Amino acid sequence: MGPRMPRISDPLELLTQQHDELLGLLDTLASSDEPARARAFADLAEALPDHLAAEQELLYPIIGAQLPASVHEELVAEHVEIKRVLADLLWFGLDDADAPRRIATLRALVDGHTAYQEEELFETAAETLAPIDITVLGSRLSAWFVTSVAQAA
């Protein structure tokens, strides 16, 4: 029997918790000693793309009817920029002279993106989505993250 899927009662809270974890990893990456930085870098390289993909594939389609097209396009564009900066950081590594700048840029991008989502997008979702849509989103996120954890193992 495979891993049991945890029940996610509030998918927006789960995404907010992941935002906090991602920002914590970026803070560790910017300021800590070498073993902690290396672990944070590995964790970030795995968690950030997975989180962004879950938002894009699961959250945005469910809340899409409540979003103006321009807002949806901006959210997706932010994902592309976040992934580009992460890719540069992965490609050049933490020892590169530009690594501190890349880390600061990535931190600012993730911070701005997550702040908008938590202050605007999640509030809109909580107010406008039907309870069944929240339940469906929670079920899909459970399956998504259980699958990604299983694939990483």
GROMACS .gro file of C-alpha atoms in nm:
model
  153
    1MET     CA    1   0.000   0.000   0.000
    2GLY     CA    2   0.134   0.343  -0.095
    3PRO     CA    3   0.159   0.647   0.129
    4ARG     CA    4  -0.170   0.754   0.280
    5MET     CA    5  -0.289   1.088   0.146
    6PRO     CA    6  -0.327   1.344   0.423
    7ARG     CA    7  -0.659   1.523   0.426
    8ILE     CA    8  -0.610   1.890   0.351
    9SER     CA    9  -0.898   2.076   0.510
   10ASP     CA   10  -0.779   2.420   0.400
   11PRO     CA   11  -0.573   2.415   0.081
   12LEU     CA   12  -0.516   2.790   0.096
   13GLU     CA   13  -0.362   2.750   0.441
   14LEU     CA   14  -0.138   2.473   0.306
   15LEU     CA   15  -0.014   2.699   0.026
   16THR     CA   16   0.044   2.981   0.277
   17GLN     CA   17   0.244   2.743   0.497
   18GLN     CA   18   0.453   2.644   0.194
   19HIS     CA   19   0.513   3.013   0.119
   20ASP     CA   20   0.650   3.056   0.471
   21GLU     CA   21   0.874   2.750   0.428
   22LEU     CA   22   1.007   2.872   0.092
   23LEU     CA   23   1.085   3.217   0.233
   24GLY     CA   24   1.256   3.053   0.530
   25LEU     CA   25   1.473   2.847   0.295
   26LEU     CA   26   1.567   3.164   0.105
   27ASP     CA   27   1.656   3.337   0.432
   28THR     CA   28   1.875   3.040   0.532
   29LEU     CA   29   2.036   3.045   0.189
   30ALA     CA   30   2.120   3.414   0.225
   31SER     CA   31   2.269   3.406   0.572
   32SER     CA   32   2.369   3.071   0.716
   33ASP     CA   33   2.679   2.858   0.746
   34GLU     CA   34   2.779   2.621   0.467
   35PRO     CA   35   2.605   2.297   0.571
   36ALA     CA   36   2.276   2.480   0.636
   37ARG     CA   37   2.306   2.671   0.307
   38ALA     CA   38   2.371   2.355   0.107
   39ARG     CA   39   2.068   2.180   0.263
   40ALA     CA   40   1.846   2.486   0.212
   41PHE     CA   41   1.962   2.509  -0.150
   42ALA     CA   42   1.877   2.144  -0.217
   43ASP     CA   43   1.540   2.177  -0.045
   44LEU     CA   44   1.458   2.498  -0.233
   45ALA     CA   45   1.556   2.348  -0.570
   46GLU     CA   46   1.307   2.068  -0.506
   47ALA     CA   47   1.023   2.251  -0.329
   48LEU     CA   48   0.996   2.576  -0.524
   49PRO     CA   49   0.930   2.434  -0.873
   50ASP     CA   50   0.685   2.180  -0.728
   51HIS     CA   51   0.496   2.451  -0.540
   52LEU     CA   52   0.479   2.677  -0.846
   53ALA     CA   53   0.358   2.390  -1.064
   54ALA     CA   54   0.085   2.300  -0.813
   55GLU     CA   55  -0.036   2.660  -0.810
   56GLN     CA   56  -0.034   2.685  -1.188
   57GLU     CA   57  -0.190   2.343  -1.256
   58LEU     CA   58  -0.439   2.325  -0.967
   59LEU     CA   59  -0.508   2.662  -0.800
   60TYR     CA   60  -0.521   2.895  -1.098
   61PRO     CA   61  -0.766   2.684  -1.303
   62ILE     CA   62  -1.007   2.661  -1.008
   63ILE     CA   63  -0.996   3.032  -0.927
   64GLY     CA   64  -0.956   3.138  -1.290
   65ALA     CA   65  -1.314   3.254  -1.334
   66GLN     CA   66  -1.260   3.512  -1.058
   67LEU     CA   67  -0.936   3.644  -1.209
   68PRO     CA   68  -0.905   3.906  -1.479
   69ALA     CA   69  -0.693   3.770  -1.765
   70SER     CA   70  -0.424   4.031  -1.697
   71VAL     CA   71  -0.386   3.913  -1.335
   72HIS     CA   72  -0.361   3.549  -1.443
   73GLU     CA   73  -0.098   3.641  -1.704
   74GLU     CA   74   0.100   3.837  -1.443
   75LEU     CA   75   0.095   3.543  -1.198
   76VAL     CA   76   0.221   3.307  -1.467
   77ALA     CA   77   0.486   3.560  -1.576
   78GLU     CA   78   0.605   3.582  -1.214
   79HIS     CA   79   0.636   3.203  -1.207
   80VAL     CA   80   0.851   3.214  -1.520
   81GLU     CA   81   1.078   3.481  -1.372
   82ILE     CA   82   1.110   3.297  -1.039
   83LYS     CA   83   1.204   2.976  -1.222
   84ARG     CA   84   1.453   3.164  -1.442
   85VAL     CA   85   1.636   3.312  -1.144
   86LEU     CA   86   1.632   2.974  -0.965
   87ALA     CA   87   1.772   2.808  -1.280
   88ASP     CA   88   2.055   3.065  -1.294
   89LEU     CA   89   2.130   3.003  -0.928
   90LEU     CA   90   2.136   2.628  -0.985
   91TRP     CA   91   2.349   2.662  -1.298
   92PHE     CA   92   2.612   2.894  -1.153
   93GLY     CA   93   2.598   2.766  -0.793
   94LEU     CA   94   2.633   2.929  -0.455
   95ASP     CA   95   3.004   3.000  -0.498
   96ASP     CA   96   2.950   3.224  -0.800
   97ALA     CA   97   3.019   3.594  -0.742
   98ASP     CA   98   2.661   3.680  -0.844
   99ALA     CA   99   2.501   3.425  -0.610
  100PRO     CA  100   2.417   3.679  -0.335
  101ARG     CA  101   2.246   3.903  -0.590
  102ARG     CA  102   2.055   3.609  -0.738
  103ILE     CA  103   1.945   3.495  -0.392
  104ALA     CA  104   1.827   3.847  -0.305
  105THR     CA  105   1.642   3.875  -0.638
  106LEU     CA  106   1.476   3.536  -0.589
  107ARG     CA  107   1.379   3.629  -0.232
  108ALA     CA  108   1.221   3.955  -0.351
  109LEU     CA  109   1.034   3.781  -0.634
  110VAL     CA  110   0.899   3.504  -0.412
  111ASP     CA  111   0.812   3.752  -0.137
  112GLY     CA  112   0.616   3.978  -0.371
  113HIS     CA  113   0.442   3.687  -0.542
  114THR     CA  114   0.338   3.518  -0.218
  115ALA     CA  115   0.231   3.844  -0.051
  116TYR     CA  116  -0.005   3.920  -0.340
  117GLN     CA  117  -0.146   3.569  -0.331
  118GLU     CA  118  -0.207   3.573   0.043
  119GLU     CA  119  -0.344   3.928   0.062
  120GLU     CA  120  -0.554   3.925  -0.255
  121LEU     CA  121  -0.584   3.594  -0.438
  122PHE     CA  122  -0.647   3.366  -0.140
  123GLU     CA  123  -0.895   3.612   0.009
  124THR     CA  124  -1.085   3.619  -0.321
  125ALA     CA  125  -1.078   3.241  -0.338
  126ALA     CA  126  -1.204   3.202   0.019
  127GLU     CA  127  -1.487   3.449  -0.045
  128THR     CA  128  -1.597   3.338  -0.390
  129LEU     CA  129  -1.528   2.967  -0.433
  130ALA     CA  130  -1.799   2.719  -0.349
  131PRO     CA  131  -1.713   2.482  -0.062
  132ILE     CA  132  -1.699   2.194  -0.310
  133ASP     CA  133  -1.431   2.378  -0.510
  134ILE     CA  134  -1.222   2.424  -0.195
  135THR     CA  135  -1.266   2.052  -0.118
  136VAL     CA  136  -1.168   1.956  -0.472
  137LEU     CA  137  -0.862   2.181  -0.456
  138GLY     CA  138  -0.763   2.024  -0.122
  139SER     CA  139  -0.798   1.672  -0.265
  140ARG     CA  140  -0.598   1.758  -0.574
  141LEU     CA  141  -0.322   1.925  -0.370
  142SER     CA  142  -0.307   1.619  -0.141
  143ALA     CA  143  -0.261   1.392  -0.440
  144TRP     CA  144  -0.010   1.630  -0.602
  145PHE     CA  145   0.218   1.660  -0.301
  146VAL     CA  146   0.197   1.292  -0.203
  147THR     CA  147   0.296   1.200  -0.560
  148SER     CA  148   0.584   1.448  -0.562
  149VAL     CA  149   0.712   1.320  -0.225
  150ALA     CA  150   0.687   0.961  -0.348
  151GLN     CA  151   0.878   1.046  -0.667
  152ALA     CA  152   1.152   1.219  -0.466
  153ALA     CA  153   1.199   0.916  -0.240
   0.00000   0.00000   0.00000
